[in-house]
Amino acid sequence: MNNALVAYFTMEIALDSAMPTYAGGLGVLAGDTVRSAAELKVPMVAMTLLHRKGYFRQRIDDSGWQREEPCDWDLEKHLEEQPPRVSVSIEGRTVSLRAWKCEVKVSGGFQVPVFFLDSDLPENSTWDRTLTHFLYGGDAFYRICQEVILGIGGVRMLRALGHTTLARFHMNEGHAALLGLELLDESARNAGRRTFNGEDIESVRRRCVFTTHTPVASGHDQFPLDLVTRVLGRDEVTAMHEIFCHDGSLNMTFLALNLSHYVNGVAKRHAETSRLMFGQHNIDSITNGVHAATWTSPPFQSLFDRHIPGWRTDNFSLRFAHSLPLAEIWETHLAAKQLLAGRVARETGLVLDPNILTLGFARRATAYKRNDLLVSDVERLKRIASNAGPLQIVYGGKAHPNDHQGKETIQRIFRVKEWLGKHITMLYLPDYDLDLAKLMTAGVDVWLNTPQAPLEASGTSGMKAALNGVPSLSVLDGWWIEGWIEGETGWAIGEHCTVERDTANRNACDATSLYDKLEHVILPMFYRDRNRFTDVMRHCISLNGSFFNTQRMVSQYVIKAYFE
Ligand SMILES: *Cc1c(COP(=O)(O)O)cnc(C)c1O
């Protein structure tokens, strides 16, 4: 389909566990967006990098230390090489690019082609051939080269593939912001000028849409100007620093902000935080979602098929889960729990007990997510298990290879296993990916999230859990502020801790709140009032599954950003 209207640019995308072209939430969101765009017949095309050597495969050694192993993958099994070649200039060299295509199809919908840019061509230098090998690998130099390829190369490739009708360029995070430079050049060329001016900027702004994803400043790519000059060789970056730069560096977030007519954060709270960070910009919010059919476990898929036919094409109808019989929900949940237990048994030899409340936590191991908050007071945890009822804990998640602190957190969690001894079964499943995320978010009883507010932009794994009737126990941040009804869709952590400004006090306050909720609210309900607990599960599906999905999200992009 060459008459696509929306071009979606993303550094990572998660389409299949066998394609390691994603690191985490940003890529999962991209994959789910494309699936829902296909479903909703939004004429979209997506652009990303090939990541021939993927992100990495995580192994955890006997001491609990993360080891990164390469993950080559069989790209020709999933992708189809495209004939055109385009090039970009990097440090004055011409770097040739090709694209590989994956068609994302859903029955009854459109196909959305996803193009993966590849610089590993014989005509390129050995170094340039590696530029599309590693997702989030290398240093600032490697990263800016990748972003030249994604942004500038991406637009050129779309043109070479015959996409001439594109009316919107959607940047999923700032990595692709250099697409703006290419569009400015195009606009000037079309007007018969050699350099772009204010008119071109207006024309580009009308076409660009930017979704910002993190309130953590270090998550925004910025490059020193000498590096930019060396790689890109474009005087405009310094000459028009009010467009390209912030604090004397090329700043991809500011560039994207300056060249977009519509900017959004990924939850209401995140948009508020972003407005504080980027005061002069108008920042709306479209809360993230997940692709419902992808993230609903097979047992719940058949339950929904029986009771709510049409839920796949119309996710809003999941609202009618409010009349599902409680006994069937519980039975279906036990089946999902069994699927996770099966994988655990195969992988670790451990036998999870389906009658014991199982807590799940899996996400990137990094400081603000406080992955180890649950195990910060092991003695308290043991007391809870003996006073209020037994507990099992399933952990997962990777740390970025350069995040030493994140790796230490994994090791700390890993070591707690020994202190817990026989009191609580706990395990850390390695190599968290799409498949493991599906099993975990559906196969535990409570999904835990403990970010340091307001740093979790949205979070999406709790939405996956909700579709499977799994309630969240979470800090009030990101999407959970919107999805939380205390005791109805799950439980808040630390709702009374907002006065604690100091990080250590805040952590202690949140941990106490987490333990109190477990001991006095959740475990008693789970073991002594199963119907009440199952009713909470039902609310998760009807109130949150029906809303926090990418069908609703993409519809909002259509209304507010694409065809407004
Ligand atoms: C959903 C998902 C994430 C993102 O989860 P958050 O709750 O946003 O942290 C990360 N990695 C994988 C593999 C996922 O499936």
Coordinates of C-alpha atoms and ligand atoms in Angstrom, one line a residue:
M1 CA 0.0 0.0 0.0
N2 CA 1.9 3.1 -1.2
N3 CA -0.9 5.6 -0.4
A4 CA -0.2 5.5 3.3
L5 CA -0.9 8.7 5.2
V6 CA 0.9 8.1 8.4
A7 CA 4.6 7.2 8.8
Y8 CA 5.4 5.9 12.3
F9 CA 9.1 6.2 13.2
T10 CA 10.5 4.2 16.1
M11 CA 14.0 3.1 17.3
E12 CA 12.6 -0.3 18.4
I13 CA 9.6 -2.5 17.7
A14 CA 8.4 -5.7 19.2
L15 CA 6.6 -7.9 16.7
D16 CA 7.7 -11.4 17.7
S17 CA 9.8 -13.0 20.4
A18 CA 12.0 -14.4 17.7
M19 CA 12.8 -10.9 16.4
P20 CA 15.0 -9.2 19.1
T21 CA 14.4 -5.7 17.7
Y22 CA 13.2 -4.3 21.0
A23 CA 14.4 -3.7 24.5
G24 CA 11.3 -3.0 26.4
G25 CA 8.1 -1.0 26.8
L26 CA 8.8 1.5 23.9
G27 CA 9.2 -1.3 21.4
V28 CA 6.2 -3.2 22.8
L29 CA 4.1 -0.1 22.4
A30 CA 5.3 0.3 18.8
G31 CA 4.4 -3.2 17.9
D32 CA 0.9 -2.9 19.6
T33 CA 0.3 0.4 17.8
V34 CA 1.0 -1.0 14.4
R35 CA -1.2 -4.0 15.1
S36 CA -4.1 -1.8 16.1
A37 CA -3.5 0.6 13.2
A38 CA -3.9 -2.4 10.9
E39 CA -7.1 -3.4 12.7
L40 CA -8.6 0.1 12.5
K41 CA -7.6 0.4 8.9
V42 CA -5.4 3.4 9.5
P43 CA -3.2 3.8 6.4
M44 CA 0.2 3.6 8.2
V45 CA 3.7 2.5 7.4
A46 CA 6.4 2.1 10.1
M47 CA 10.1 2.7 9.9
T48 CA 12.8 1.3 12.3
L49 CA 16.3 -0.1 12.3
L50 CA 17.2 -3.8 11.6
H51 CA 19.2 -4.5 14.8
R52 CA 20.7 -7.5 13.1
K53 CA 22.4 -8.6 16.4
G54 CA 19.4 -7.6 18.5
Y55 CA 19.5 -6.2 22.0
F56 CA 20.9 -9.1 24.1
R57 CA 20.0 -12.4 25.6
Q58 CA 20.1 -12.3 29.4
R59 CA 21.6 -15.1 31.4
I60 CA 21.9 -14.8 35.2
D61 CA 24.9 -16.6 36.6
D62 CA 25.0 -18.5 40.0
S63 CA 25.9 -15.3 41.8
G64 CA 22.9 -13.5 40.4
W65 CA 25.0 -11.4 38.0
Q66 CA 23.5 -10.6 34.6
R67 CA 25.5 -11.8 31.6
E68 CA 24.7 -10.5 28.2
E69 CA 24.8 -12.9 25.3
P70 CA 24.6 -12.0 21.7
C71 CA 21.4 -12.9 19.9
D72 CA 21.7 -13.4 16.2
W73 CA 18.4 -14.0 14.6
D74 CA 17.1 -15.5 11.4
L75 CA 16.0 -12.2 9.7
E76 CA 15.2 -13.8 6.4
K77 CA 12.6 -16.0 8.1
H78 CA 10.7 -12.9 9.1
L79 CA 11.6 -10.2 6.7
E80 CA 11.6 -9.6 2.9
E81 CA 14.4 -7.6 1.3
Q82 CA 13.2 -4.6 -0.7
P83 CA 14.8 -3.5 -4.0
P84 CA 15.5 0.2 -3.4
R85 CA 18.8 1.5 -2.1
V86 CA 19.2 5.0 -0.5
S87 CA 22.1 6.6 1.2
V88 CA 22.9 9.1 3.9
S89 CA 26.1 11.0 4.6
I90 CA 28.0 10.2 7.8
E91 CA 31.3 12.0 8.5
G92 CA 31.4 12.8 4.7
R93 CA 31.1 9.2 3.7
T94 CA 28.2 7.9 1.7
V95 CA 26.5 5.1 3.7
S96 CA 24.2 2.9 1.6
L97 CA 21.0 1.5 3.1
R98 CA 18.5 -1.1 2.2
A99 CA 15.2 -2.0 3.8
W100 CA 13.6 -5.2 4.9
K101 CA 9.9 -5.5 5.2
C102 CA 7.5 -7.2 7.6
E103 CA 3.8 -7.0 6.8
V104 CA 1.7 -6.7 10.0
K105 CA -1.7 -8.2 9.2
V106 CA -4.8 -8.7 11.1
S107 CA -7.9 -10.5 9.8
G108 CA -10.4 -8.0 8.3
G109 CA -8.0 -5.1 8.6
F110 CA -5.3 -3.4 6.5
Q111 CA -1.7 -4.5 6.3
V112 CA 0.8 -2.2 7.8
P113 CA 4.3 -2.6 6.4
V114 CA 7.2 -2.2 8.9
F115 CA 10.5 -1.4 7.3
F116 CA 13.8 -2.3 8.9
L117 CA 16.8 -0.2 7.7
D118 CA 20.0 -2.1 7.2
S119 CA 23.5 -0.6 6.6
D120 CA 25.3 -4.0 6.4
L121 CA 26.0 -3.8 2.7
P122 CA 29.3 -4.7 1.0
E123 CA 29.8 -1.2 -0.4
N124 CA 29.9 0.3 3.1
S125 CA 33.0 0.5 5.3
T126 CA 33.4 -2.2 8.0
W127 CA 32.4 0.4 10.7
D128 CA 29.4 1.6 8.8
R129 CA 28.2 -1.9 8.3
T130 CA 27.8 -2.3 12.1
L131 CA 25.6 0.8 12.5
T132 CA 22.3 -1.1 12.3
H133 CA 23.6 -4.1 14.4
F134 CA 23.0 -3.3 18.0
L135 CA 19.9 -1.8 19.6
Y136 CA 21.0 0.8 22.3
G137 CA 24.7 -0.4 21.9
G138 CA 27.8 1.7 21.6
D139 CA 28.4 5.3 22.6
A140 CA 27.1 8.7 21.6
F141 CA 28.9 8.6 18.3
Y142 CA 27.3 5.2 17.4
R143 CA 23.9 6.5 18.6
I144 CA 23.9 9.7 16.5
C145 CA 25.0 7.7 13.4
Q146 CA 22.0 5.4 14.1
E147 CA 19.7 8.4 14.4
V148 CA 20.9 9.8 11.1
I149 CA 20.0 6.5 9.5
L150 CA 16.6 6.3 11.2
G151 CA 15.5 9.9 10.7
I152 CA 17.1 11.0 7.4
G153 CA 17.6 7.5 5.8
G154 CA 14.1 6.6 6.9
V155 CA 12.4 9.5 5.0
R156 CA 14.6 8.8 1.9
M157 CA 13.7 5.1 2.0
L158 CA 10.0 5.9 2.3
R159 CA 10.3 8.1 -0.8
A160 CA 12.3 5.5 -2.7
L161 CA 9.6 2.9 -1.8
G162 CA 7.0 5.2 -3.5
H163 CA 5.4 6.8 -0.4
T164 CA 4.6 10.2 -1.7
T165 CA 1.2 10.8 0.0
L166 CA 2.4 10.8 3.6
A167 CA 0.6 13.5 5.6
R168 CA 1.9 12.7 9.1
F169 CA 5.3 11.7 10.5
H170 CA 4.9 10.3 14.0
M171 CA 8.0 10.2 16.1
N172 CA 7.7 7.5 18.8
E173 CA 10.2 9.2 21.1
G174 CA 12.9 11.6 20.0
H175 CA 15.4 9.1 18.4
A176 CA 13.8 9.8 14.9
A177 CA 13.8 13.6 15.2
L178 CA 16.3 14.1 12.4
L179 CA 13.5 13.2 10.0
G180 CA 12.6 16.8 10.5
L181 CA 15.8 17.9 8.9
E182 CA 15.2 15.8 5.9
L183 CA 11.6 17.1 5.6
L184 CA 12.9 20.7 5.8
D185 CA 15.4 19.9 3.0
E186 CA 12.6 18.4 0.9
S187 CA 10.3 21.4 1.5
A188 CA 13.1 23.8 0.4
R189 CA 13.8 21.8 -2.6
N190 CA 10.2 21.7 -3.6
A191 CA 10.1 25.5 -3.4
G192 CA 13.2 25.7 -5.6
R193 CA 15.4 26.9 -2.8
R194 CA 18.7 25.5 -1.6
T195 CA 18.2 26.4 2.1
F196 CA 15.2 26.1 4.2
N197 CA 13.4 29.0 5.9
G198 CA 10.5 29.8 8.2
E199 CA 7.9 28.7 5.6
D200 CA 9.5 25.2 5.4
I201 CA 9.5 25.0 9.2
E202 CA 5.8 25.7 9.2
S203 CA 5.2 23.1 6.5
V204 CA 7.1 20.5 8.4
R205 CA 5.4 21.3 11.7
R206 CA 2.0 20.8 10.1
R207 CA 3.0 17.2 9.3
C208 CA 4.9 16.1 12.4
V209 CA 3.6 14.5 15.6
F210 CA 5.8 13.7 18.6
T211 CA 5.1 11.4 21.5
T212 CA 7.5 11.9 24.4
H213 CA 8.1 8.9 26.6
T214 CA 10.2 9.7 29.6
P215 CA 10.3 12.4 32.3
V216 CA 13.9 11.2 33.1
A217 CA 16.2 13.9 31.6
S218 CA 19.0 11.4 30.9
G219 CA 16.6 9.5 28.7
H220 CA 16.6 12.3 26.2
D221 CA 19.3 12.0 23.6
Q222 CA 21.6 15.0 23.3
F223 CA 24.8 15.3 21.3
P224 CA 27.6 17.8 21.6
L225 CA 27.9 20.2 18.7
D226 CA 31.4 19.2 17.6
L227 CA 30.2 15.6 17.3
V228 CA 27.1 16.7 15.3
T229 CA 29.2 18.8 13.0
R230 CA 31.6 16.0 12.4
V231 CA 28.9 13.4 11.7
L232 CA 26.3 15.5 10.0
G233 CA 28.3 18.4 8.6
R234 CA 25.3 20.7 8.6
D235 CA 25.8 24.3 9.6
E236 CA 22.0 24.8 10.1
V237 CA 22.2 23.0 13.4
T238 CA 24.2 25.7 14.9
A239 CA 22.8 28.5 12.8
M240 CA 19.3 27.7 13.8
H241 CA 20.1 26.6 17.3
E242 CA 16.7 27.7 18.6
I243 CA 15.2 24.9 16.6
F244 CA 17.8 22.2 17.0
C245 CA 19.5 22.8 20.3
H246 CA 19.0 23.1 24.0
D247 CA 21.8 24.1 26.4
G248 CA 24.3 24.1 23.6
S249 CA 23.7 20.6 22.4
L250 CA 21.7 19.0 19.6
N251 CA 18.7 17.8 21.7
M252 CA 16.5 15.3 20.0
T253 CA 13.6 15.9 22.4
F254 CA 13.6 19.7 21.8
L255 CA 14.1 19.2 18.0
A256 CA 11.0 17.0 17.9
L257 CA 9.1 19.4 20.1
N258 CA 10.0 22.4 17.9
L259 CA 9.1 20.6 14.7
S260 CA 5.7 19.1 15.7
H261 CA 2.3 20.6 15.7
Y262 CA 1.0 18.0 18.1
V263 CA 2.9 16.7 21.1
N264 CA 1.7 14.3 23.7
G265 CA 2.8 12.5 26.8
V266 CA 1.7 8.9 27.4
A267 CA -0.5 9.4 30.5
K268 CA -2.2 12.4 32.0
R269 CA 0.3 12.6 34.8
H270 CA 3.2 12.3 32.4
A271 CA 1.8 15.1 30.2
E272 CA 1.7 17.3 33.4
T273 CA 5.3 16.4 34.2
S274 CA 6.4 17.1 30.6
R275 CA 4.6 20.5 30.6
L276 CA 6.7 21.4 33.7
M277 CA 9.9 20.2 31.9
F278 CA 9.1 21.9 28.5
G279 CA 7.1 25.0 29.7
Q280 CA 6.9 26.8 26.4
H281 CA 5.3 23.8 24.6
N282 CA 1.7 22.7 24.4
I283 CA 1.7 19.0 25.5
D284 CA -1.5 16.9 25.4
S285 CA -1.9 13.4 26.7
I286 CA -2.9 10.1 25.1
T287 CA -2.6 7.4 27.6
N288 CA -0.9 4.2 26.3
G289 CA -2.6 0.9 25.7
V290 CA -1.8 -2.6 24.8
H291 CA -3.0 -4.8 21.9
A292 CA -5.9 -6.7 23.5
A293 CA -5.8 -9.9 21.4
T294 CA -2.0 -10.1 21.7
W295 CA -2.0 -9.8 25.5
T296 CA -5.0 -11.8 26.4
S297 CA -3.9 -15.3 27.4
P298 CA -5.4 -18.3 25.5
P299 CA -7.7 -19.3 28.4
F300 CA -9.2 -15.8 28.6
Q301 CA -9.4 -15.5 24.8
S302 CA -11.7 -18.5 24.8
L303 CA -13.7 -17.2 27.8
F304 CA -14.2 -13.9 25.9
D305 CA -15.0 -15.7 22.7
R306 CA -17.8 -17.6 24.4
H307 CA -19.3 -14.6 26.3
I308 CA -18.3 -11.5 24.4
P309 CA -18.1 -12.4 20.7
G310 CA -16.5 -9.5 18.7
W311 CA -14.2 -8.4 21.5
R312 CA -11.2 -8.6 19.3
T313 CA -12.4 -6.2 16.7
D314 CA -14.3 -4.0 19.3
N315 CA -12.2 -3.9 22.5
F316 CA -14.8 -1.5 24.1
S317 CA -17.2 -4.5 24.4
L318 CA -14.9 -5.9 27.1
R319 CA -17.0 -3.6 29.3
F320 CA -19.5 -6.4 29.2
A321 CA -17.1 -8.6 31.2
H322 CA -19.0 -7.2 34.2
S323 CA -21.5 -9.9 33.8
L324 CA -19.1 -12.9 33.4
P325 CA -19.7 -15.6 36.1
L326 CA -17.1 -15.4 38.9
A327 CA -16.6 -19.1 38.9
E328 CA -15.6 -19.1 35.2
I329 CA -13.2 -16.2 35.7
W330 CA -11.5 -18.1 38.6
E331 CA -11.3 -21.3 36.6
T332 CA -9.9 -19.5 33.5
H333 CA -7.3 -17.7 35.7
L334 CA -6.2 -21.1 37.1
A335 CA -5.6 -22.2 33.6
A336 CA -3.4 -19.1 32.9
K337 CA -1.6 -19.7 36.2
Q338 CA -0.9 -23.3 35.1
L339 CA 0.7 -22.1 31.8
L340 CA 3.2 -20.0 33.8
A341 CA 3.8 -22.8 36.3
G342 CA 4.5 -25.1 33.4
R343 CA 7.2 -22.8 32.0
V344 CA 8.7 -22.4 35.5
A345 CA 8.8 -26.1 36.0
R346 CA 10.5 -26.7 32.7
E347 CA 13.0 -24.0 33.2
T348 CA 13.8 -24.2 36.9
G349 CA 12.4 -27.5 38.1
L350 CA 10.5 -25.5 40.8
V351 CA 6.8 -26.3 41.3
L352 CA 4.5 -23.4 41.9
D353 CA 1.5 -24.1 44.0
P354 CA -1.7 -22.9 42.2
N355 CA -3.4 -22.3 45.6
I356 CA -0.8 -19.8 46.8
L357 CA -1.1 -16.1 46.1
T358 CA 1.6 -15.4 43.5
L359 CA 3.0 -11.9 43.1
G360 CA 4.6 -10.9 39.8
F361 CA 7.1 -8.2 39.0
A362 CA 9.0 -7.9 35.7
R363 CA 10.4 -4.8 34.1
R364 CA 13.7 -3.2 33.2
A365 CA 16.0 -3.2 36.3
T366 CA 16.8 0.5 36.8
A367 CA 17.0 2.8 39.7
Y368 CA 13.7 4.7 39.5
K369 CA 11.7 1.5 39.1
R370 CA 12.9 0.3 42.5
N371 CA 12.6 -3.4 41.4
D372 CA 13.8 -4.5 44.9
L373 CA 11.3 -2.5 47.0
L374 CA 9.3 -5.6 47.7
V375 CA 12.3 -7.4 49.2
S376 CA 13.7 -4.3 51.1
D377 CA 12.5 -5.8 54.4
V378 CA 12.8 -9.5 54.2
E379 CA 11.9 -10.2 57.8
R380 CA 8.7 -8.3 57.4
L381 CA 7.9 -10.2 54.2
K382 CA 8.4 -13.5 56.1
R383 CA 6.2 -12.4 58.9
I384 CA 3.5 -11.4 56.4
A385 CA 3.6 -14.8 54.8
S386 CA 3.3 -16.6 58.2
N387 CA 0.6 -14.2 59.6
A388 CA -1.6 -13.6 56.6
G389 CA -1.1 -16.5 54.3
P390 CA 1.6 -18.0 52.0
L391 CA 3.2 -16.1 49.1
Q392 CA 5.1 -16.9 45.9
I393 CA 7.0 -14.3 44.0
V394 CA 8.0 -14.4 40.4
Y395 CA 10.5 -11.8 39.2
G396 CA 11.9 -11.0 35.7
G397 CA 13.5 -8.1 33.8
K398 CA 16.8 -7.1 32.2
A399 CA 19.2 -4.3 33.1
H400 CA 20.8 -2.2 30.3
P401 CA 24.4 -3.6 29.8
N402 CA 25.9 -0.3 31.0
D403 CA 23.6 0.0 34.0
H404 CA 25.8 -1.4 36.8
Q405 CA 23.3 -0.3 39.5
G406 CA 20.5 -2.1 37.7
K407 CA 22.6 -5.3 37.6
E408 CA 23.3 -4.9 41.3
T409 CA 19.6 -4.7 41.9
I410 CA 19.0 -8.0 40.1
Q411 CA 21.8 -9.6 42.1
R412 CA 20.2 -8.3 45.4
I413 CA 16.8 -9.8 44.5
F414 CA 18.5 -13.0 43.4
R415 CA 20.2 -13.3 46.8
V416 CA 17.1 -12.7 48.8
K417 CA 15.9 -16.0 47.5
E418 CA 18.3 -17.7 50.0
W419 CA 17.2 -15.6 53.0
L420 CA 13.6 -16.3 52.3
G421 CA 14.4 -20.0 52.5
K422 CA 11.4 -22.2 52.8
H423 CA 9.1 -19.3 53.9
I424 CA 8.4 -17.9 50.4
T425 CA 9.1 -19.4 47.0
M426 CA 10.8 -16.8 44.9
L427 CA 12.4 -17.0 41.5
Y428 CA 14.0 -14.7 39.0
L429 CA 13.2 -15.8 35.4
P430 CA 15.9 -14.8 33.0
D431 CA 15.5 -13.2 29.5
Y432 CA 12.2 -11.3 30.0
D433 CA 10.7 -11.0 26.5
L434 CA 7.3 -10.9 24.8
D435 CA 6.5 -14.6 25.4
L436 CA 7.6 -14.5 29.1
A437 CA 5.7 -11.2 29.6
K438 CA 2.5 -12.9 28.2
L439 CA 2.9 -15.8 30.6
M440 CA 3.7 -13.7 33.6
T441 CA 1.2 -10.9 33.3
A442 CA -1.6 -13.5 33.0
G443 CA -0.3 -16.2 35.3
V444 CA 0.2 -14.4 38.6
D445 CA -2.5 -13.3 41.0
V446 CA -1.3 -9.7 41.7
W447 CA 0.9 -7.6 39.4
L448 CA 3.3 -5.3 41.4
N449 CA 4.7 -2.0 40.3
T450 CA 6.9 0.3 42.5
P451 CA 8.3 3.2 40.5
Q452 CA 9.5 6.4 42.1
A453 CA 6.7 8.8 41.1
P454 CA 6.5 10.7 38.8
L455 CA 9.2 9.0 36.8
E456 CA 7.1 6.1 35.3
A457 CA 5.7 7.8 32.2
S458 CA 2.9 5.2 31.7
G459 CA 3.9 1.6 32.2
T460 CA 2.0 -1.0 30.2
S461 CA 2.5 -4.3 31.8
G462 CA -0.2 -3.6 34.3
M463 CA -2.6 -3.1 31.4
K464 CA -1.6 -6.6 30.1
A465 CA -2.4 -8.0 33.5
A466 CA -5.8 -6.2 33.6
L467 CA -6.9 -7.9 30.4
N468 CA -6.3 -11.2 32.1
G469 CA -8.2 -10.2 35.2
V470 CA -5.0 -9.7 37.2
P471 CA -5.2 -6.7 39.6
S472 CA -2.3 -4.3 40.1
L473 CA -0.7 -3.3 43.4
S474 CA 1.1 -0.2 42.4
V475 CA 2.5 3.2 43.2
L476 CA 0.2 5.9 41.9
D477 CA 2.1 6.9 38.8
G478 CA 1.7 6.7 35.0
W479 CA -1.4 4.9 33.8
W480 CA -2.3 3.5 37.2
I481 CA -3.5 7.0 38.4
E482 CA -6.2 6.6 35.7
G483 CA -6.9 2.9 36.1
W484 CA -6.9 2.7 39.9
I485 CA -10.1 2.4 42.0
E486 CA -9.0 1.2 45.4
G487 CA -10.3 -2.3 46.2
E488 CA -12.1 -2.4 42.9
T489 CA -9.4 -2.6 40.2
G490 CA -6.5 -3.2 42.5
W491 CA -4.6 -1.3 45.2
A492 CA -2.4 1.7 45.6
I493 CA 1.0 1.8 47.2
G494 CA 2.0 4.9 49.2
E495 CA -1.1 7.0 48.5
H496 CA -0.3 8.8 51.9
C497 CA 3.5 9.1 51.2
T498 CA 3.4 12.1 49.0
V499 CA 4.7 14.4 51.7
E500 CA 8.0 12.4 51.9
R501 CA 10.4 14.4 49.8
D502 CA 13.5 12.7 50.8
T503 CA 14.2 9.6 48.7
A504 CA 15.1 7.3 51.6
N505 CA 12.0 8.3 53.6
R506 CA 9.9 8.0 50.5
N507 CA 11.2 4.5 49.9
A508 CA 10.5 3.4 53.4
C509 CA 7.0 4.9 53.4
D510 CA 6.2 3.2 50.1
A511 CA 7.6 -0.1 51.3
T512 CA 5.6 0.0 54.5
S513 CA 2.4 0.8 52.6
L514 CA 3.1 -2.1 50.2
Y515 CA 3.6 -4.5 53.1
D516 CA 0.5 -3.2 54.9
K517 CA -1.7 -3.6 51.8
L518 CA -0.5 -7.2 51.3
E519 CA -0.9 -8.2 55.0
H520 CA -4.1 -6.5 55.9
V521 CA -6.0 -6.2 52.6
I522 CA -4.9 -8.4 49.8
L523 CA -3.9 -11.7 51.4
P524 CA -7.0 -11.8 53.7
M525 CA -9.2 -11.1 50.7
F526 CA -7.5 -13.8 48.6
Y527 CA -7.6 -16.5 51.2
R528 CA -10.8 -15.7 53.0
D529 CA -13.1 -14.0 50.5
R530 CA -12.3 -15.5 47.1
N531 CA -15.5 -14.2 45.6
R532 CA -14.6 -10.6 46.5
F533 CA -11.1 -11.1 45.0
T534 CA -12.6 -12.5 41.8
D535 CA -14.9 -9.6 41.6
V536 CA -11.9 -7.3 41.6
M537 CA -10.5 -9.4 38.8
R538 CA -13.7 -8.9 36.9
H539 CA -13.5 -5.1 37.3
C540 CA -9.9 -5.2 35.9
I541 CA -11.3 -6.6 32.6
S542 CA -14.4 -4.6 32.4
L543 CA -13.1 -1.2 33.5
N544 CA -9.5 -1.3 32.5
G545 CA -9.1 -4.0 29.8
S546 CA -11.9 -2.3 27.8
F547 CA -10.1 1.1 27.9
F548 CA -6.3 0.7 28.3
N549 CA -5.8 -0.9 24.9
T550 CA -4.2 0.3 21.7
Q551 CA -7.5 0.3 19.8
R552 CA -8.7 3.2 22.0
M553 CA -5.2 4.8 21.9
V554 CA -4.8 4.7 18.1
S555 CA -8.3 6.1 17.8
Q556 CA -7.3 9.0 19.9
Y557 CA -4.2 9.6 17.7
V558 CA -6.5 9.6 14.7
I559 CA -8.9 12.1 16.3
K560 CA -6.3 14.4 17.9
A561 CA -3.1 14.1 15.8
Y562 CA -3.4 12.3 12.5
F563 CA -6.5 13.5 10.7
E564 CA -7.6 16.4 12.8
Ligands
LIG1 C1 5.1 -4.8 28.4 C2 6.6 -5.0 28.4 C3 7.5 -4.0 28.9 C4 7.0 -2.7 29.5 O1 6.4 -2.9 30.8 P1 6.3 -1.7 31.8 O2 5.2 -2.1 32.7 O3 6.0 -0.5 31.0 O4 7.6 -1.6 32.5 C5 8.8 -4.3 28.9 N1 9.3 -5.4 28.4 C6 8.5 -6.4 27.8 C7 9.1 -7.6 27.3 C8 7.1 -6.2 27.8 O5 6.3 -7.1 27.3

